[in-house]
Tab-separated table of C-alpha atoms in Angstrom:
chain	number	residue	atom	x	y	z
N	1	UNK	CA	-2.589	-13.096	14.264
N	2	UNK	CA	-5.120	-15.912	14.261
N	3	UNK	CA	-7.152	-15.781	10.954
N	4	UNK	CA	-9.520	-18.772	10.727
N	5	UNK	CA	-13.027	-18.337	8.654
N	6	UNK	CA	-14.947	-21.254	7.218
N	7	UNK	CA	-15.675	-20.048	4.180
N	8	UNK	CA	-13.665	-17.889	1.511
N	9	UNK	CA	-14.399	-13.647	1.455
N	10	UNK	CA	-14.690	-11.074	-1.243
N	11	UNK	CA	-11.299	-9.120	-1.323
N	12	UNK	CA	-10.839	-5.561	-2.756
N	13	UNK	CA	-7.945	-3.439	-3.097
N	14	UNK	CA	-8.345	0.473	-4.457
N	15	UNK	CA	-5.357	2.384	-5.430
N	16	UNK	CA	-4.468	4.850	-7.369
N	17	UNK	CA	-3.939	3.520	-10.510
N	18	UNK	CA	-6.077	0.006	-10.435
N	19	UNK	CA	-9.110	-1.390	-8.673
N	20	UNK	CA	-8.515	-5.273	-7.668
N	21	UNK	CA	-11.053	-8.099	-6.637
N	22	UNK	CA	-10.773	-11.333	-5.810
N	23	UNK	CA	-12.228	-14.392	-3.825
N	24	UNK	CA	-10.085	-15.420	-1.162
N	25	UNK	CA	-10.201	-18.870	0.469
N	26	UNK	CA	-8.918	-19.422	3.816
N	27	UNK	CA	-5.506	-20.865	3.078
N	28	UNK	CA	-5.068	-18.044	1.070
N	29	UNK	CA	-5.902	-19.136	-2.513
N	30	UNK	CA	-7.009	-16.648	-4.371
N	31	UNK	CA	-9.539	-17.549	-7.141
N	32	UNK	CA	-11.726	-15.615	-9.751
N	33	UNK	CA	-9.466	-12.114	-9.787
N	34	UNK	CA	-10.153	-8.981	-11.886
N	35	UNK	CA	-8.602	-6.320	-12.370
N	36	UNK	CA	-9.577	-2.831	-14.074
N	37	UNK	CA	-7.912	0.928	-14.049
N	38	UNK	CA	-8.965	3.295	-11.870
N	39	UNK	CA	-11.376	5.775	-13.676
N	40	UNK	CA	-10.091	9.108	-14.355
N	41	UNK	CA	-12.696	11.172	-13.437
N	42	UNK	CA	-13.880	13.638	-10.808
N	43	UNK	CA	-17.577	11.602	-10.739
N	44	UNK	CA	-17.535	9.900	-7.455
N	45	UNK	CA	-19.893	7.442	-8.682
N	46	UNK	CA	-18.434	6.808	-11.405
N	47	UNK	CA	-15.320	5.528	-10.012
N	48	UNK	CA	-17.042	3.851	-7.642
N	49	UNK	CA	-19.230	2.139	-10.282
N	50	UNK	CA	-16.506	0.980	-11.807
N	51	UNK	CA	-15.893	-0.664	-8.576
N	52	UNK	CA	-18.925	-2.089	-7.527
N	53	UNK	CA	-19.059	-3.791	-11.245
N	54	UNK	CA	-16.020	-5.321	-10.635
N	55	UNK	CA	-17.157	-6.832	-7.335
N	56	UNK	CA	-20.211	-8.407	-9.204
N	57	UNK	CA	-18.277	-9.700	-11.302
N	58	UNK	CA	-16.331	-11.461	-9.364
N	59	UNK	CA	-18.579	-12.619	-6.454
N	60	UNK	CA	-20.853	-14.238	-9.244
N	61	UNK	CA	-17.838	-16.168	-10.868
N	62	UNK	CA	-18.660	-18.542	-8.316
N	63	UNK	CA	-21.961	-19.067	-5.906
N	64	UNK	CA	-21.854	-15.948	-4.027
N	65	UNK	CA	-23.797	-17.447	-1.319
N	66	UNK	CA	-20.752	-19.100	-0.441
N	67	UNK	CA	-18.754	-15.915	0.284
N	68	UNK	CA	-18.671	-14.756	4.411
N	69	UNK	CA	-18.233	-11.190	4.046
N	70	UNK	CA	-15.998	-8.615	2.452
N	71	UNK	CA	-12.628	-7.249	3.107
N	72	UNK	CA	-11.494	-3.591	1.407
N	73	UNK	CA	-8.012	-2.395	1.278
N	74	UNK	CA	-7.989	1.137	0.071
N	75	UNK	CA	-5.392	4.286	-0.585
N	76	UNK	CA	-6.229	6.809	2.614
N	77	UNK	CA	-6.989	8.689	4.331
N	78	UNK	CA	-9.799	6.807	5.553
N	79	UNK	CA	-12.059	5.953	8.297
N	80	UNK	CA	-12.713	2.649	8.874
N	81	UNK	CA	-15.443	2.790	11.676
N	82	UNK	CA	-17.374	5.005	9.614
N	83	UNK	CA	-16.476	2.826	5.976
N	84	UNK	CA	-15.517	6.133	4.497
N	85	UNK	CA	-12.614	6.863	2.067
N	86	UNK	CA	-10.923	10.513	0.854
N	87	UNK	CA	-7.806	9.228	-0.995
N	88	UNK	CA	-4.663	11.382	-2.065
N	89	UNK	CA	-4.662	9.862	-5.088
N	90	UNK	CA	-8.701	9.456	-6.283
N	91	UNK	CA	-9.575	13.057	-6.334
N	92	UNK	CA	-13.451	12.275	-6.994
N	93	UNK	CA	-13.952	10.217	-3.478
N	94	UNK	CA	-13.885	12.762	-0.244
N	95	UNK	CA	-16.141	11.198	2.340
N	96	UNK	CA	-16.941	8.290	-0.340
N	97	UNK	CA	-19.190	6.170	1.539
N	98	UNK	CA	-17.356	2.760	0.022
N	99	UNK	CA	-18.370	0.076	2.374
N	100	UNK	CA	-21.772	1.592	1.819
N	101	UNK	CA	-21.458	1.105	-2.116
N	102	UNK	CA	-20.290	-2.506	-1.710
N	103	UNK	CA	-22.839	-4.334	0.526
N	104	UNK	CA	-25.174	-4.259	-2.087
N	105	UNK	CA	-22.689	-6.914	-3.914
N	106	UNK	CA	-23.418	-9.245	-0.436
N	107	UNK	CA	-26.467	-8.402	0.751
N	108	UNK	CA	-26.618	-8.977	4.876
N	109	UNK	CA	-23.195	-9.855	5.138
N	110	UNK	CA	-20.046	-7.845	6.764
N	111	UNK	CA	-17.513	-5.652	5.067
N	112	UNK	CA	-14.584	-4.248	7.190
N	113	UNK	CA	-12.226	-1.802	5.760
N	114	UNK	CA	-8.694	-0.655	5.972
N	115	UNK	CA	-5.705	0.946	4.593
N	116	UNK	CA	-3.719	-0.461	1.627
N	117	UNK	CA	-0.730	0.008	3.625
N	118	UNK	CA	-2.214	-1.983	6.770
N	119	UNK	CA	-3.556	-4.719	3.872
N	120	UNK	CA	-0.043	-5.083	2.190
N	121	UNK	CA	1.517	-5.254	5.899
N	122	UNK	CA	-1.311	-7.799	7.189
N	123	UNK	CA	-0.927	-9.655	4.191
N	124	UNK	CA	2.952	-10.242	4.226
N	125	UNK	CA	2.606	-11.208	7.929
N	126	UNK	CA	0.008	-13.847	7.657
N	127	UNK	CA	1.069	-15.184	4.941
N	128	UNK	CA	4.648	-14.148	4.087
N	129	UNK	CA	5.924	-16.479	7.551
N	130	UNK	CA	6.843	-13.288	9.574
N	131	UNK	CA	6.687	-13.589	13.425
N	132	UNK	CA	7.611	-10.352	14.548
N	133	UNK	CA	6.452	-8.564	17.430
N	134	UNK	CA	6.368	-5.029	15.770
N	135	UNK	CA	5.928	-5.342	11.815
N	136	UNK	CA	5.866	-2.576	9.050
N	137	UNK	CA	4.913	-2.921	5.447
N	138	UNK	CA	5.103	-0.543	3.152
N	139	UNK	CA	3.495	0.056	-0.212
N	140	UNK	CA	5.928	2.353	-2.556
N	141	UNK	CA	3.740	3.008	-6.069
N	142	UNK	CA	1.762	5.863	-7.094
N	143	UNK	CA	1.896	7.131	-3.818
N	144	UNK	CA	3.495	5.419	-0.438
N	145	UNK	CA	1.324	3.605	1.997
N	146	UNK	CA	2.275	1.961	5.008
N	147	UNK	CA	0.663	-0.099	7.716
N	148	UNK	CA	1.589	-1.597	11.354
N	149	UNK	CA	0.926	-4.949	12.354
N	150	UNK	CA	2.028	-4.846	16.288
N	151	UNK	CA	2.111	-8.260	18.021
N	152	UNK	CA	0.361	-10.177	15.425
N	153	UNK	CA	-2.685	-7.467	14.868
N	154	UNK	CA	-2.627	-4.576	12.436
N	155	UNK	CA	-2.950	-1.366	14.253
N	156	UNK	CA	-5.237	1.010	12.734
N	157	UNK	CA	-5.619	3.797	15.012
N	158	UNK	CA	-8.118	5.827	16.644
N	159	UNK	CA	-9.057	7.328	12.888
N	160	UNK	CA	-8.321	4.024	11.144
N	161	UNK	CA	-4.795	5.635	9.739
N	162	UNK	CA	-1.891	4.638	11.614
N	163	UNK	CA	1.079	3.566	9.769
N	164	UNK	CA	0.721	5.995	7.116
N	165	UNK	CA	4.322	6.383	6.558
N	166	UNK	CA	4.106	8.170	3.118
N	167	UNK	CA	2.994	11.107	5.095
N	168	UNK	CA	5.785	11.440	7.387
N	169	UNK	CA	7.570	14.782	6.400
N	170	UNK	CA	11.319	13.486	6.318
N	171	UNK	CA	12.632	17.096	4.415
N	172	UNK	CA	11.323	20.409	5.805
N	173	UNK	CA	12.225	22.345	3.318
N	174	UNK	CA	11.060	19.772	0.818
N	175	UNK	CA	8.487	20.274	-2.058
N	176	UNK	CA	4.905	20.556	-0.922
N	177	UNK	CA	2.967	17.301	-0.677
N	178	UNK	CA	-0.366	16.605	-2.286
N	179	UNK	CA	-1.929	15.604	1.365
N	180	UNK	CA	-1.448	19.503	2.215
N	181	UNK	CA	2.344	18.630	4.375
N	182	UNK	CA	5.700	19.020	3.129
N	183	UNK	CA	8.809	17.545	2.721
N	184	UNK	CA	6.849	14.416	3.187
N	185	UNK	CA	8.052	10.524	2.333
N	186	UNK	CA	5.485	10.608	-0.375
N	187	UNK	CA	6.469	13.578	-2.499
N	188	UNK	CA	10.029	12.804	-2.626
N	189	UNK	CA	9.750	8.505	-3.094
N	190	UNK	CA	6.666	7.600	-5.009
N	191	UNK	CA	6.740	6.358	-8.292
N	192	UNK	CA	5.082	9.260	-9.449
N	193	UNK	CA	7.340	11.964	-7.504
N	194	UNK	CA	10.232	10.224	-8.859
N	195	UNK	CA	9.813	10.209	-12.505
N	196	UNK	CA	8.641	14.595	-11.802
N	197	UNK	CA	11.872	14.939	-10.322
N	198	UNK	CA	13.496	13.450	-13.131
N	199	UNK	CA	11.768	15.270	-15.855
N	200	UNK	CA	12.541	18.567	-14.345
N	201	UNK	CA	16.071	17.739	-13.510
N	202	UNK	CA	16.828	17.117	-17.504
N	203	UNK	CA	15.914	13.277	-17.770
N	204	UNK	CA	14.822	12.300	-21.444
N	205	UNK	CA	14.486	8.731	-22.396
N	206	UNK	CA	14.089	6.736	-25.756
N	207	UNK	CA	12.175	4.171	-24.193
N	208	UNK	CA	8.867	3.789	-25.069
N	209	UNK	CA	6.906	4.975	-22.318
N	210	UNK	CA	8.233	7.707	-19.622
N	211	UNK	CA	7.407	6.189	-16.299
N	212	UNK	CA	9.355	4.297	-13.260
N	213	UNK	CA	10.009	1.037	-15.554
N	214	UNK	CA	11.923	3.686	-18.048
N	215	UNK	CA	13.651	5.441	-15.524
N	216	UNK	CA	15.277	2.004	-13.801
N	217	UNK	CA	16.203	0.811	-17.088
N	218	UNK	CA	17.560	4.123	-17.920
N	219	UNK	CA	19.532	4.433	-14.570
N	220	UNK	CA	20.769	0.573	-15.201
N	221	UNK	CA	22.119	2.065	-18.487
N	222	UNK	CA	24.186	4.641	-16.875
N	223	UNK	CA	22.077	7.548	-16.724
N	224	UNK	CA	22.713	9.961	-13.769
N	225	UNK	CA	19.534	11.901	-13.282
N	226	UNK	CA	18.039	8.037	-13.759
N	227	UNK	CA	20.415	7.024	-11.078
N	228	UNK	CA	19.914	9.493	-8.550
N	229	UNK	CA	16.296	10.351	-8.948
N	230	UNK	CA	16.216	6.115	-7.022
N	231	UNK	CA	18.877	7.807	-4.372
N	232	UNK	CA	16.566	10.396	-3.805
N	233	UNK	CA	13.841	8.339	-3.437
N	234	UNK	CA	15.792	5.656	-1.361
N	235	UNK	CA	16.516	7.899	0.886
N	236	UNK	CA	13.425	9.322	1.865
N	237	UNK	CA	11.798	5.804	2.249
N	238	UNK	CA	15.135	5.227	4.552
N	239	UNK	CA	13.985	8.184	6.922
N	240	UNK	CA	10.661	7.588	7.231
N	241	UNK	CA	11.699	3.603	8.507
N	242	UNK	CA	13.930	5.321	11.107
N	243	UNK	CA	11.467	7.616	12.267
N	244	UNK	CA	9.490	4.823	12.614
N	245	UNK	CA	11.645	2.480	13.827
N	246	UNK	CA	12.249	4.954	16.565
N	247	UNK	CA	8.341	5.106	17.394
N	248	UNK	CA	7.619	1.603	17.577
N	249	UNK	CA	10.854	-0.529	18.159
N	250	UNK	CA	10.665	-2.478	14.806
N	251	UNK	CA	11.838	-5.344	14.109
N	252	UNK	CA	11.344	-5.890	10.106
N	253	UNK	CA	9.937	-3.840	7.333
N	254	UNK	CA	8.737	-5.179	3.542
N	255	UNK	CA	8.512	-3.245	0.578
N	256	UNK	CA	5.938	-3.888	-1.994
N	257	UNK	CA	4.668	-1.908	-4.699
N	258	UNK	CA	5.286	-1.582	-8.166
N	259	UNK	CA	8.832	1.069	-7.556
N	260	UNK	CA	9.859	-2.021	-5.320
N	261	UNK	CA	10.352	-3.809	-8.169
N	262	UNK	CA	13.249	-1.838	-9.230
N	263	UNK	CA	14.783	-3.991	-6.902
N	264	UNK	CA	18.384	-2.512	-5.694
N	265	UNK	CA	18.231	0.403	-7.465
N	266	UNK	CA	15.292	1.661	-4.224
N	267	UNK	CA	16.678	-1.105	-1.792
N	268	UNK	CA	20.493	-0.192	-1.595
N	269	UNK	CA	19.734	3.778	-0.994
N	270	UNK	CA	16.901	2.721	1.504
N	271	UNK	CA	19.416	0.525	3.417
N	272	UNK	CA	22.355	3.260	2.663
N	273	UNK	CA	20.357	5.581	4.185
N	274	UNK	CA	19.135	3.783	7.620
N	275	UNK	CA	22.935	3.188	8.166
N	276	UNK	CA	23.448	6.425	8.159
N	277	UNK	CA	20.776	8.324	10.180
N	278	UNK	CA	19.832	5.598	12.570
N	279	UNK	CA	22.173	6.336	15.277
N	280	UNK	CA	20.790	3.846	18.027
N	281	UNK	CA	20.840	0.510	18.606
N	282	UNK	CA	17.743	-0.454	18.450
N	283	UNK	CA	16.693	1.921	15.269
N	284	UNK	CA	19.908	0.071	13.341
N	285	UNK	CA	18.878	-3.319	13.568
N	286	UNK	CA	15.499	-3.102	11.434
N	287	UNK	CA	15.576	-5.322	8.693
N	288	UNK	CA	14.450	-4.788	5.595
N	289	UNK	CA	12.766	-7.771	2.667
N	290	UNK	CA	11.258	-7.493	-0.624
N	291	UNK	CA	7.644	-8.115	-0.785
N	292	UNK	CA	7.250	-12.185	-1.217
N	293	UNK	CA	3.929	-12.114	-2.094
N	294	UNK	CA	3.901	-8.856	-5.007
N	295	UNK	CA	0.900	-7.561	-6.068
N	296	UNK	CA	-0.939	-10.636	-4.170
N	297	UNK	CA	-0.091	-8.639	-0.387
N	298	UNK	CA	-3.244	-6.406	-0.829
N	299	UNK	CA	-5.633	-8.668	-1.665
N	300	UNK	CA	-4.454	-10.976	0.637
N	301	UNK	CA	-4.196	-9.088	3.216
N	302	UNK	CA	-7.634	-7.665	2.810
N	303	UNK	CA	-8.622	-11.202	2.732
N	304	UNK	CA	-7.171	-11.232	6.180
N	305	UNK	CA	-8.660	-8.013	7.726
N	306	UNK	CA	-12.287	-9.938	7.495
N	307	UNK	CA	-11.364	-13.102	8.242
N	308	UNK	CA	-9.881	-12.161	11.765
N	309	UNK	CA	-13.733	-10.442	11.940
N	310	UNK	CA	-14.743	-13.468	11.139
């Protein structure tokens, strides 16, 4: 993918948990980030406040005149034609008209959106050195986003939400999924599903907070409802790569996210598991990598999205 602006952009990345802006020049050096939690409430405006006053903030850390357009990466389901967002995981936006919300910040100038899977993914290829002809990222944190970037361009889809592999029901007698499926990647993987599975299944920890950082440290100590709450998680990210892998030929996949920073505990039982149920060829030899670029991949790759507009 050729990105070449002559200016720096506004980036933005929404999930779950944290709202993210930055100003992105076009070798990729980020500059003036902020970062704020994601309001709990079930105001869409105030959540989306809370984003547009981050977004001042840090468009007038430097001269905003300067700045070419801006780039969103958000948690889906979304439609980017339309600059609409309805995520899983932000209960107070269905329909939210974000794109709408943020040109205010640069008056006159473009804002292009996209998923925070197809960010992450865009992001790791232009600027993680990938080359591959059929490229998946994957974002494993509150939830699990994914995104496609196919011959150096992410594919978004007729709705805007292709790659979406968090929604890809790998267990059909699984739980029930937030999204309305079941059984899906999502339910069973995500840091949130995760630590639910391992509070019901008897997990109690003395460290001192109960979340996915508690849980790896508790599985590294020998616990077994630590250990194999990762296994079960593992292994549904495994399925959904080879059900994808099957779909589009891949070639590599990257794992960001904060539950990809567990490290092997998630990245042995994903590869464990695409041993075992890939049974062709072509499905087997998908390799997967560690985000290089951490929590920098959305940003970055938001960065990205306008910049090939540009």
């Amino acid at each position: 993918m050729t990105v070449s602006a002559p200016g720096p952009v506004l980036a933005i990345d929404v999930g779950g948990t944290k709202l993210a802006a930055a100003v992105v020049e076009p070798d990729g050096t980020i500059r003036d980030r902020a970062v704020v939690p994601t309001p709990a409430s079930d105001d869409p405006d105030k959540v989306g406040g809370a984003l547009v006053a981050l977004a001042h903030q840090v468009a007038a850390a430097g001269p905003a005149s300067a700045l070419l357009g801006i780039g969103v990466g958000s948690a889906g389901p979304l439609d980017p034609y339309a600059g609409t967002v309805s995520p899983v995981n932000i209960t107070a936006w269905r329909g939210y008209r974000i794109l709408d919300a943020l040109r205010e910040v640069l008056p006159g100038r473009p804002a292009y959106l996209g998923g925070d899977g197809q960010c992450m993914a865009l992001g790791e290829y232009r600027w993680g050195g990938y080359t591959s002809a059929a490229f998946l990222g994957i974002v494993v944190s509150t939830g699990v986003g994914g995104g496609l970037v196919l011959d150096g361009r992410v594919y978004q889809g007729p709705t805007g939400n292709a790659g979406h592999i968090g929604h890809i029901p790998v267990s059909l007698d699984g739980p029930d999924c937030p999204c309305g499926g079941r059984g899906c990647v999502e339910v069973l993987g995500s840091g949130t599903s995760i630590v639910k599975w391992a509070l019901a299944n008897g997990w109690a920890t003395s460290q001192p907070t109960v979340d996915a950082v508690a849980l790896a440290a508790d599985a590294r100590a020998g616990d077994p409802v630590a250990a194999e709450a990762f296994q079960r998680s593992g292994r549904a990210v495994g399925a959904g790569i080879v059900a994808t892998a099957g779909l589009f030929d891949l070639d590599e996949v990257v794992i960001g996210g904060g539950v990809a920073n567990v490290g092997d505990l998630l990245f042995d039982p994903i590869r464990a598991a695409i041993a075992e149920l890939a049974g062709l060829a072509y499905i087997e030899r998908v390799r997967v990598h560690r985000s290089s670029l951490g929590g920098d991949a959305g940003l970055l790759g938001a960065a990205a999205l306008a910049m090939s507009h540009l």
